[in-house]
Amino acid sequence: MSDPVRSHISSARYGLTDDRAGEYLRAAGWWDNAGGPTKNHEPILVALSRSPDPDLALRCVDRMRTGDPAGWSGLDQALAMDRGLRARLLSVLGASSALGDFVAARPGEWRRLLTDRQSTPSAYPAALLAAVGDHAGAAAVRELRAAYRGLLLEIAADDLARVIEPDLEGLDYQRTTARLTYLAEAAIRAALAVAEAEVGTAGDRCRLAVIAMGKTGGRELNYVSDVDVLFVADGDLDVATRIASTMMRVATNACFEVDAALRPEGKAGPLVRNLDGHVSYYKRWARTWEFQALLKARPIAGDAELGTAYLDAVRPMVWTAADRDNFVDDVRAMRRRVEDHVPSDLLDRELKLGRGGLRDVEFAVQLLQLVHGRNDEALRVASTVDALALLGDRGYVGRTDSAELGESYRFLRMLEHRLQLQRLRRTHLFPADKDTDELRWLARAAGVKPARGKPESQVLLDEFRRHVRRVRRLHEKLFYRPLLEAVARVPTDALRLTAKQAEARLAALGYAAPDGALRHIEALTAGVSRRAAIQSALLPALLDMFANTPDPDGGLLSYRRVSEALAATPWYLRVLRDEPAVVERLARLLGTSKLVPELMTRAPEVLQLLGDDDKLGGRDPDETARSLRQAVNRHSYLPNAVTAARSFRRHELLRVAAADLLGITETLSVCHALSTVWAAVLQATLAAVDRAEAVAAGARLATIAVIGMGRLGGAELGYSSDADVLFVCEPANGASEEDAVKYASRVAQTVRRLLSSPTQDPPLHVDVDLRPEGRQGQIVRTLESYRAYYDQWSQVWEAQALLRARPIAGDEELGARFVAMIDPIRYPDYGLNPNQIREVRRIKARVDNERLPRGADPATHTKLGRGGLADIEWTLQLLQLRYAYEHPALRTTSTMDGLAAARDIGLVDEADVTALRESWLLATRVRNAATLVRGKSSDQPPSSGRELAAVASVIRQDDAADPGAFVDYYRRTLRRARAVVERLFYED
């Protein structure tokens, strides 16, 4: 007699934990009295151990043995000899108690699973029709149920076999769902045959077609799922309704629930309508979701001609559904309503309806199909995975996104199938974390193995969560993509225009040269490349976006140039297609500014920042300056170092310009950012040139500091501002003053030459005209030379110029000593005497009369016009020269800070400061905007045309801003400031 303990331990090696496992094994003849496998049965036990639930499978085998004693030897021998049968049968028995019950109750049913005995899908209709034969009523239902369940067993066995024998040819996800759909279609046809037989000759008075919807229509059916249908008839609708309702009853009782709730008016509407009734309903009453449902409509049974006519009539309506008002919002709202119906405690476990579930994939794919399929017939497919692959292949979705979403969808559908097979019940609920036994069974049924020390249940849980997170992330990325709304707003008819019609539409949109715009479109979309396909998807929306900018033609031309320049940049079109807000913002920038496209072709990385306000406009200028200096310092070769500095400036100039044009960054922040970048370029270039010159000279002969003057000193640079500076030096390493000045002069001249050399970027002019003696003086002086000059020769205008002096580059200690040296000059004790005040006013009057460019409008010129920048700055500077000696708050290089200080100490009242501040900020914004719009330096705002409209749109942050109203506002603001200037500047 065998040792029961040894027997129990031995059977456990094959995954068997049931107390009666040994008894079942010995009864089957698979276990000997010595406590081990009998001869020739080891392969069966190994296969059994790989089954999802070995105990469940073994119990079912025992039921088959006791239920058919005469047939047991044949089954036993077949299991030992037929590897394919072994894998198919034992995997099904361990995965599905329902199919195990079916096999155990019907002796010989297992023979379906012998190798090469499975039915082909093409044989399903004949097999089910033969099963119902001449039966009617309950008998027909009984026979149809048995035949259907037998074919379902075959599909499940082929689907699961690789769980036990991984190298066997099995069914992948798509082949499994296709077979399940073929089987459902065959069952519908068999049930329809039973219904027609029951109605008899009355059926001759009508024609009836069954239209599949949902997963049946998409050929992606589950093991246990409603089969969604609707009916279209011709002739006697009462008879057709009897046939349809009988068919539904037979199929529901025998195979699966047949659901006709997707018909017009849902369950409240008639079960059967004629073709005209369907068409009339969809034209007049159908809601958005009903067209979404029609995406998968397909005739599967009944009168084929009528089914085709139905499809021909309704399918065109599907591809115009996106033209409906609020179409995209309606589809999104429907998805949210579906999700809201899931209990909150189940939301993360619901495979179908929950967050990151199957519906997330299906809604995203269908929305993309309905929007882009209007113009691309290749997307008009019913299968979710096929549509997703096509969306990726044709550029509407990134290849990686398409592949990842497809993988996750197939994984979740596979889990859904395994869960439904267990008891052949409709379920979509993933096991709870604490249900380890259920998780282990599901993992084994899904072919998940232990990994990295984790049991298969934990591996499955980790994989499930990973796929759910990925689906949710990609769903939100694709489903809520702003581009979808923009493309959907373009009427379907506008997507399929002839050349002549296209020109007319472009003209109607506001394009001044529609023939030229059409040439740009043709150039961008020519060919069959993926790039051309993506452009074809982008352009309908872009054309409307450009039409809402001040210069649609210029925007489209710039877009073509940028696209051609970045054709080899792999991420360019992907960003436009995928990133929220980037497309709309790019269109606005290109349709407004001539400077932006020039910069973008050489700094394309900024394009990736357009969708993120923080990255575009929130970068810390000081951190930017540190990054620039570090980038330059990495280059030991001087030309490379300067190139790096100019490249970094180009990037920052475009970033700041984009944030400025889009209204993300305020005027003072724009000025500060530009000034900081300019100062950083000077710092890095000076350091690089100084190193190179020291190597050439054998030693560093001078310590050098750069003093920012004018707008650079005040941190108030605009896009077109030069860098006004002074260079100051001191001898170093025992050098003479003469050698130090020569050395520093070579450095300064080299810095100026390298930064102002011609390139495609805006120039970087280093202006030294504010130095002592002006253009006749030395470019570089020592600190003592400056001191001697200012002590003996300084004039009041030079003291005024020094009000904005601050160290910006070079030796910080030397710069600080320079500032300490000039403070008594720019903040003279007891202020200015009457003669000096008159001199300042005289110089200002001369500037007003002589410096205004010929043809410039003194009422609108931003810099020298009445109430412009110079008026306000001279007014403040006169106050500083007169009163800063006793009011330290006035000792600032910033115009805005100086005005605030003058108000706080009572020199200027609140209303006057407000008028001056508003005018200075507005003139600065207009000056910057005019430069960005025209693509070149500009102090005079445009007087008319699209450039004026563009400037107005930038200032008002409204593409529809009224240029005339803007000019009135601008003039009015400057006039108020001029009145204040005349009172404060010219009156004692």
Short mmCIF file of C-alpha atoms in Angstrom, two decimals, residues 231 309 346 600 645 700 738 945:
data_model
loop_
_atom_site.label_atom_id
_atom_site.label_comp_id
_atom_site.label_asym_id
_atom_site.label_seq_id
_atom_site.Cartn_x
_atom_site.Cartn_y
_atom_site.Cartn_z
CA PHE A 231 -33.29 45.62 -38.18
CA ALA A 309 -28.75 49.42 -49.32
CA LEU A 346 -14.83 49.62 -8.71
CA MET A 600 12.49 79.31 -35.23
CA ALA A 645 26.87 82.37 -26.83
CA ARG A 700 46.63 88.55 -18.36
CA GLU A 738 49.97 101.58 -21.19
CA GLY A 945 -2.58 97.78 -42.92
#
